[in-house]
mmCIF file of C-alpha atoms and ligand atoms in Angstrom:
data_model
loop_
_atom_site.group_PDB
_atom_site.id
_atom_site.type_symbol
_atom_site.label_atom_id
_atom_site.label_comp_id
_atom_site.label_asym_id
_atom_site.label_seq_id
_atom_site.Cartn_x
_atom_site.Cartn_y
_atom_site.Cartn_z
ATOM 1 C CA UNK A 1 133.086 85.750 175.573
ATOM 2 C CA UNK A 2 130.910 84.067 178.468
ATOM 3 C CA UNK A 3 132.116 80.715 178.710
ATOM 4 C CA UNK A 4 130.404 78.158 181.266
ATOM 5 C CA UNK A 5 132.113 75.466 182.969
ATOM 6 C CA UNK A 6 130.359 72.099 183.787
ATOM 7 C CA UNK A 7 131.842 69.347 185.928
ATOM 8 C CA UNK A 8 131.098 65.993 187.827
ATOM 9 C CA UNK A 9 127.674 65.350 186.250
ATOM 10 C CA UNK A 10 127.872 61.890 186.989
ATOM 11 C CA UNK A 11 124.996 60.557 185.313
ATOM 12 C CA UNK A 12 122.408 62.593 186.919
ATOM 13 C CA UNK A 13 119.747 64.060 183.560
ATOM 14 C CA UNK A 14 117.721 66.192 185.609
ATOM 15 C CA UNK A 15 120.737 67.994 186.999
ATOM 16 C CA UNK A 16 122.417 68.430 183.717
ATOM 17 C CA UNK A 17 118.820 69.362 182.137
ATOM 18 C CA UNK A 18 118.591 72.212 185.148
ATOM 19 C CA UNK A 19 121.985 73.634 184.179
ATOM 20 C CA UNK A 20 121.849 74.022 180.663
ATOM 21 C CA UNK A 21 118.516 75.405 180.688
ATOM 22 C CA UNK A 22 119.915 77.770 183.271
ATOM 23 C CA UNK A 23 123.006 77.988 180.708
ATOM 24 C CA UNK A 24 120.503 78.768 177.948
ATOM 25 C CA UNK A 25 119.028 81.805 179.984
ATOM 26 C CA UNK A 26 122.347 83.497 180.521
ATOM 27 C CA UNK A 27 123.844 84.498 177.011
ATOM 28 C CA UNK A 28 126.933 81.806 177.138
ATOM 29 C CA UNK A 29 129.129 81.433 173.736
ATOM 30 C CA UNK A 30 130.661 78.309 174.948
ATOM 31 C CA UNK A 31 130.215 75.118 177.790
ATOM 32 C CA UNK A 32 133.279 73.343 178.735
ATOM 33 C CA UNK A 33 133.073 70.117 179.982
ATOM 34 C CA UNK A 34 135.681 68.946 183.218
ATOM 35 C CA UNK A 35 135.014 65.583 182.924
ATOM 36 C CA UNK A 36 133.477 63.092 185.336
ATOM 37 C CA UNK A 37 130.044 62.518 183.008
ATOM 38 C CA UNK A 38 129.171 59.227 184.416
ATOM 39 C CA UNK A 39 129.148 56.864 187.383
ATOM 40 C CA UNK A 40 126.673 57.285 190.085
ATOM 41 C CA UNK A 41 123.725 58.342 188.449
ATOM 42 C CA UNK A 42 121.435 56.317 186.618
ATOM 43 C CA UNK A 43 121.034 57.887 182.689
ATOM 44 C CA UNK A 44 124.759 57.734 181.291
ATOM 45 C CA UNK A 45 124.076 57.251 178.167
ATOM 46 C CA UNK A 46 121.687 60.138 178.002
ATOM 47 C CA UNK A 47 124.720 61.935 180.231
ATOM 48 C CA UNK A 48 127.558 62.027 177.371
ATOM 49 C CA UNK A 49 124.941 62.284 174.479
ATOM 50 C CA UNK A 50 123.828 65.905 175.801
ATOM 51 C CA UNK A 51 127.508 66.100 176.593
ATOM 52 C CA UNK A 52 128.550 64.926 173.100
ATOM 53 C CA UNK A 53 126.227 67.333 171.215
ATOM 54 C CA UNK A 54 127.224 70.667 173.660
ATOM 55 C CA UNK A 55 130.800 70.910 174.822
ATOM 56 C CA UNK A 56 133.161 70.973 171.949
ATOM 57 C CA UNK A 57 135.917 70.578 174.584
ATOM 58 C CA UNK A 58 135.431 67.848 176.989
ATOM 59 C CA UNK A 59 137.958 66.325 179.312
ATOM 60 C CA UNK A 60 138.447 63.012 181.183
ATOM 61 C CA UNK A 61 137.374 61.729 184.777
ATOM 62 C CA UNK A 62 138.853 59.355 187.197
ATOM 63 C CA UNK A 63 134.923 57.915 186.802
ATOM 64 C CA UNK A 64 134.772 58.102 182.918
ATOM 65 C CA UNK A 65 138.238 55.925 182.647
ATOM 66 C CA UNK A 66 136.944 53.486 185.315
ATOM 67 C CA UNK A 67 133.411 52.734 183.522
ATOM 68 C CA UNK A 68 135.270 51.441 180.533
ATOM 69 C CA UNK A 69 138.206 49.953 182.315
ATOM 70 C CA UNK A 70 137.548 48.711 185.815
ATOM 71 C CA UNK A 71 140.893 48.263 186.660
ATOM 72 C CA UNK A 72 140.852 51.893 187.734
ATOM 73 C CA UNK A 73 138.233 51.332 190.418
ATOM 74 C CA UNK A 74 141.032 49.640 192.592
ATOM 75 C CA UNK A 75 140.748 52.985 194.856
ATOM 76 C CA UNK A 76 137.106 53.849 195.127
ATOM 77 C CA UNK A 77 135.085 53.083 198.014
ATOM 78 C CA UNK A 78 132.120 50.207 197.850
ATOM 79 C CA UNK A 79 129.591 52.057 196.643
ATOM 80 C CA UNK A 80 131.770 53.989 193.610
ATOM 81 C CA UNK A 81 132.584 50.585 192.550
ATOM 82 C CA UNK A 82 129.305 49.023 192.290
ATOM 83 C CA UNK A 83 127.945 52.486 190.615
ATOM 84 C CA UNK A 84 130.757 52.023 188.275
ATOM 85 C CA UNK A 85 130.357 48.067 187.185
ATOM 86 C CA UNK A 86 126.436 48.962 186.558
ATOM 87 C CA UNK A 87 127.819 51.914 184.607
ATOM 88 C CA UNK A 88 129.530 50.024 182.885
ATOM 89 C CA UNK A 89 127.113 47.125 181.680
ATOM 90 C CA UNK A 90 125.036 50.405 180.921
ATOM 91 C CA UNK A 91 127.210 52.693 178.405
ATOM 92 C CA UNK A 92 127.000 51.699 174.822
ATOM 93 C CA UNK A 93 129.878 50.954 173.040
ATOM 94 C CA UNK A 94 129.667 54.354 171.388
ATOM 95 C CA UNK A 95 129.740 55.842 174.447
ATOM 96 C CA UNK A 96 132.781 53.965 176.078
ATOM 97 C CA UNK A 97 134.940 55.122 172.555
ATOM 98 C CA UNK A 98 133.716 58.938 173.166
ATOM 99 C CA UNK A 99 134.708 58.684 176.832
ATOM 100 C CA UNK A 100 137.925 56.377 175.778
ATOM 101 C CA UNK A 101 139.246 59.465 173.725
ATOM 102 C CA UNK A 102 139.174 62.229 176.105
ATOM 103 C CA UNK A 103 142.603 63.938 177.396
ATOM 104 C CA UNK A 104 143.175 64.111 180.698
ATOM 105 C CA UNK A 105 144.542 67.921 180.211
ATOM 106 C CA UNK A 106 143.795 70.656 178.009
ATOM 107 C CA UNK A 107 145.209 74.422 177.601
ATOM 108 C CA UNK A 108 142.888 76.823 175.700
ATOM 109 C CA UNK A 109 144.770 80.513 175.672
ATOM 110 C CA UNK A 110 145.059 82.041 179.151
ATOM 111 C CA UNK A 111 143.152 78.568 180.570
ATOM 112 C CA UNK A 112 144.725 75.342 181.861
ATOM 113 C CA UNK A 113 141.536 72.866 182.124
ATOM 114 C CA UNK A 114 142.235 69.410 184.315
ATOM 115 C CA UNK A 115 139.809 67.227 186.191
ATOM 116 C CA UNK A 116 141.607 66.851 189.445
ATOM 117 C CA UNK A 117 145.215 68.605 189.218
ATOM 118 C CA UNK A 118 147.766 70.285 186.931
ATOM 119 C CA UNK A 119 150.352 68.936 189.130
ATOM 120 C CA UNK A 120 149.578 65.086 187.871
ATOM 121 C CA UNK A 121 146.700 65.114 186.140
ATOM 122 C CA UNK A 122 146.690 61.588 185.702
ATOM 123 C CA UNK A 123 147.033 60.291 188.767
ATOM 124 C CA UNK A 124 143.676 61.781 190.492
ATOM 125 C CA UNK A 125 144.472 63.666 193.346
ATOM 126 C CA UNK A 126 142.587 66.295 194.824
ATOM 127 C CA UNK A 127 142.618 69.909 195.859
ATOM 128 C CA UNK A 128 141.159 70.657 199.195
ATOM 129 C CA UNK A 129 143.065 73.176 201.057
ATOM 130 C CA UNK A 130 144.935 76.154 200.586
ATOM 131 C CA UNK A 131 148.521 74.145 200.673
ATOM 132 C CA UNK A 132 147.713 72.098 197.884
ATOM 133 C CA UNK A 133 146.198 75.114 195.792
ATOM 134 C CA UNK A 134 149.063 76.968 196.698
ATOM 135 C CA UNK A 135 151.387 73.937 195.766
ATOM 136 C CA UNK A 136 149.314 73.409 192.171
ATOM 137 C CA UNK A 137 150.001 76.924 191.266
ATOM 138 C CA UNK A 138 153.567 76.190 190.097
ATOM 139 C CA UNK A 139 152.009 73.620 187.664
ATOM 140 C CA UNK A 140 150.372 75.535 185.321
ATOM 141 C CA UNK A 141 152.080 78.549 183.518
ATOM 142 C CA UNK A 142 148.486 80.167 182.301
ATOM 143 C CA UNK A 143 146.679 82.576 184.436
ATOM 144 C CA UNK A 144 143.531 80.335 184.903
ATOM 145 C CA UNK A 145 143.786 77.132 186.053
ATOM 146 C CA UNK A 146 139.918 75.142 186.330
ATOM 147 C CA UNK A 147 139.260 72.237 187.862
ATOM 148 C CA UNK A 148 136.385 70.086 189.215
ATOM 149 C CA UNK A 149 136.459 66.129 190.980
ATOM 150 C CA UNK A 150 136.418 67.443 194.976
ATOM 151 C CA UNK A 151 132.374 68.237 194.006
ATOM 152 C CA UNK A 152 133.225 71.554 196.253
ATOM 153 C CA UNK A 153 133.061 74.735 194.544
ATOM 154 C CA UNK A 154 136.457 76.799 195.226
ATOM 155 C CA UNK A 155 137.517 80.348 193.820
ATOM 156 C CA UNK A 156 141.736 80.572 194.965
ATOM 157 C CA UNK A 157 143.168 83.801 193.792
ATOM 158 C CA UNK A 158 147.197 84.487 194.068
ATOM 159 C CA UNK A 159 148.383 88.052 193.765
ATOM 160 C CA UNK A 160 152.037 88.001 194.297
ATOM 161 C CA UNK A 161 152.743 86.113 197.575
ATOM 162 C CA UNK A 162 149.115 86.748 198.736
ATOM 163 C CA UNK A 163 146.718 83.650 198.125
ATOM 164 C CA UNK A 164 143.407 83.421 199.418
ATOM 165 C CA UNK A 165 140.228 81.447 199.274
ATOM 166 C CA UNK A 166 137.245 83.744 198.560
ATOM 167 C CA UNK A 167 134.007 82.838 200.461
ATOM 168 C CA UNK A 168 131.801 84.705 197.913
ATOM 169 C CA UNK A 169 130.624 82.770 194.659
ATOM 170 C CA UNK A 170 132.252 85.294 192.459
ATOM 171 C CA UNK A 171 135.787 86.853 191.908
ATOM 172 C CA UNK A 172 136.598 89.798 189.385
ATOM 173 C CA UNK A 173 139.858 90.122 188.025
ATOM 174 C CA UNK A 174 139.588 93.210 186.014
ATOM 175 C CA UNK A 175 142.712 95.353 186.165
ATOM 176 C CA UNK A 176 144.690 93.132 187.996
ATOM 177 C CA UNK A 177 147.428 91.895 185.828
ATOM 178 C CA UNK A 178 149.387 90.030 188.887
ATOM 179 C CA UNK A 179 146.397 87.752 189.831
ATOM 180 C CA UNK A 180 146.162 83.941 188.757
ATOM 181 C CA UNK A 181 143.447 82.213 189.284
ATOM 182 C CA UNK A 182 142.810 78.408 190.493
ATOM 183 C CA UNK A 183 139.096 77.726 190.344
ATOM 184 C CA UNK A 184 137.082 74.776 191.356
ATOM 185 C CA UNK A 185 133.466 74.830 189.347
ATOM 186 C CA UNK A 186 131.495 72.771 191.484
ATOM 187 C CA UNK A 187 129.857 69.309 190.720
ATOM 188 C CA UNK A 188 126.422 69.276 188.683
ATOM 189 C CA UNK A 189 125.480 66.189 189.395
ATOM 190 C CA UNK A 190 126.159 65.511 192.958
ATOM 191 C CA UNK A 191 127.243 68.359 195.362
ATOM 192 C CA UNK A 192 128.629 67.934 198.156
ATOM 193 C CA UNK A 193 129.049 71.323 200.423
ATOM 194 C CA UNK A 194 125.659 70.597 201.714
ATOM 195 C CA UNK A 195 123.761 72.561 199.345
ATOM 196 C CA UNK A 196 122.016 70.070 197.135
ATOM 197 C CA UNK A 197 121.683 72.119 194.328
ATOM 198 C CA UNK A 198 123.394 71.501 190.954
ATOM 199 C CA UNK A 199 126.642 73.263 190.703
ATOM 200 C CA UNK A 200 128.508 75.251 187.509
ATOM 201 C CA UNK A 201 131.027 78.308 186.737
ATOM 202 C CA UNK A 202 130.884 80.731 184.496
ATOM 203 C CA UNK A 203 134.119 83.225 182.842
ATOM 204 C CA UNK A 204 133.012 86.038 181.385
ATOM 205 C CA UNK A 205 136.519 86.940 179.147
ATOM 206 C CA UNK A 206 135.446 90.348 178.778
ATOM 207 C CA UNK A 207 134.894 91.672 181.918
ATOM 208 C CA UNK A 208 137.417 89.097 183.439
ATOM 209 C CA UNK A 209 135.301 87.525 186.087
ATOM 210 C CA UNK A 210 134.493 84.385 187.473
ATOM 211 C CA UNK A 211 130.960 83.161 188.986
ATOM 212 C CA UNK A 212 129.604 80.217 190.713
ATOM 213 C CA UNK A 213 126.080 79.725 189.982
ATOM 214 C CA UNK A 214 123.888 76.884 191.575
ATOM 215 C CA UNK A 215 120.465 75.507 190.062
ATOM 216 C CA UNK A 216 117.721 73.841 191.955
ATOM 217 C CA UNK A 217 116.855 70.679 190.174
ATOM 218 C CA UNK A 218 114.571 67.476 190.821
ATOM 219 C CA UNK A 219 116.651 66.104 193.112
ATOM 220 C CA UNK A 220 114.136 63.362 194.284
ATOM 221 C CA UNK A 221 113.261 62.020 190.151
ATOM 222 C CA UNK A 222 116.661 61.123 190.326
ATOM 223 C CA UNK A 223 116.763 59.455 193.365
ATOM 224 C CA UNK A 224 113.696 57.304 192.195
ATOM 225 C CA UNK A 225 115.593 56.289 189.279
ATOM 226 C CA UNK A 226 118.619 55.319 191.197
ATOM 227 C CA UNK A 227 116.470 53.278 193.456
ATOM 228 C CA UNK A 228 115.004 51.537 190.558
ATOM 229 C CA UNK A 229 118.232 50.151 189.463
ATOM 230 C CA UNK A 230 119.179 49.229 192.782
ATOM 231 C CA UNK A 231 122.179 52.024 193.526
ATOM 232 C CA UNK A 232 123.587 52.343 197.234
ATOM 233 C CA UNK A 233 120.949 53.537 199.419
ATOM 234 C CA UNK A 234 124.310 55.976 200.648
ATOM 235 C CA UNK A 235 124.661 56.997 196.755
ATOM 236 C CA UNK A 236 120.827 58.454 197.144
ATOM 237 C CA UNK A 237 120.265 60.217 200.257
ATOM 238 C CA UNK A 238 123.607 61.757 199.539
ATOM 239 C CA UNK A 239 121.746 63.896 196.784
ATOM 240 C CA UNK A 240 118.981 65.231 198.653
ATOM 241 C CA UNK A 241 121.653 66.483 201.215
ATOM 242 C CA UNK A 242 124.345 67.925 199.213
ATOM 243 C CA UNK A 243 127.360 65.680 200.465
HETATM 244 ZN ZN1 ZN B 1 133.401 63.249 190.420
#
């Protein structure tokens, strides 16, 4: 089974349009959603209806719970917060019940799926270095753990007492029975490890492999569109530099 892994679209259509037709090219069974569908961008609605019709597992973002109670925004920066009220005007009520009823956690066989960390996945931390990687590992019992909300694609492998960060965009864990895995899939919707192209996973069960694919997109329509509504001139540029 070839299962992709989508994360962090945040409202961005031509990025999610991009990866699924690149999803529809490469013989997947099943897309997993990590959560994080809106805020940011500027077609929400359009966001979670692709979202709504494709992923039969989709889980909550720090973003998703914020556009439909603003309360949560009491940590984002300036811009995040005026992405999110706009979102929020924006989503149909529909919408805000879809995104309402998503859990924050999900474990599917050998996976553990969380936005930002099985340690608390509630509370929206993040995974940036080794330490905390190393740290999350004793929160999750399965031998997969994927994640998304740092927008920074990560493959962290433990074997034992050796854990490492692999540079390359794909890990194989065929025949090796000790190894868990702690996987961040990237951000579709707005990278940031200066590559500003859209961002996925995919787990191929058979052959026990991970790989991070990117997908060029039009970057620049959505940029236009953000402008029209008036987003954070920081919110744009950001997309057209990958950060
Ligand atoms: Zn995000």
């Amino acid at each position: 089974m070839r299962i992709a892994f989508i994360s962090d679209i945040h409202a961005n259509l031509e990025a999610l349009q991009a990866v699924f037709s690149d999803i529809d090219r490469n013989r997947i069974d099943e897309v997993i959603c990590l959560g994080d569908i809106v805020g940011y961008g500027a077609n929400p609605n359009e966001c979670v209806d692709i979202i709504t019709k494709r992923c039969p597992v989709t889980l909550l973002g720090n973003h998703d719970i914020a556009a439909i109670n603003l309360e949560y925004t009491h940590n984002f920066n300036i811009h995040a917060r005026i992405a999110i009220e706009w979102t929020s005007q924006t989503l149909t009520e529909a919408n805000k019940s879809f995104l309402k009823a998503l859990p924050t956690k999900k474990t599917m066989d050998a996976l553990t799926l969380v936005h930002s960390t099985p340690y608390e996945p509630d509370m929206w931390y993040y995974i940036t270095s080794l330490e905390e990687a190393a740290f999350n590992f004793q929160f999750f019992t399965t031998r997969v753990c994927i994640v998304g909300h740092t927008h920074i694609p990560m493959i962290v492998t433990l074997e034992g007492e050796d854990i490492r960060t692999h540079q390359e965009k794909y890990v194989s864990f065929k025949d090796k029975d000790m190894m868990r895995l702690l996987i961040n899939s990237g951000s579709v919707g707005q990278p940031r490890d200066r590559d500003n192209r859209s961002c996925y996973g995919i787990l191929d069960t058979r052959d026990e492999s991970f790989t991070i694919r990117r997908v060029a997109y039009n970057f620049m329509k959505a940029q236009e569109k953000m402008r029209k509504i008036k987003m954070p001139e920081f919110l744009i540029t950001r997309l057209g530099e990958g950060r």
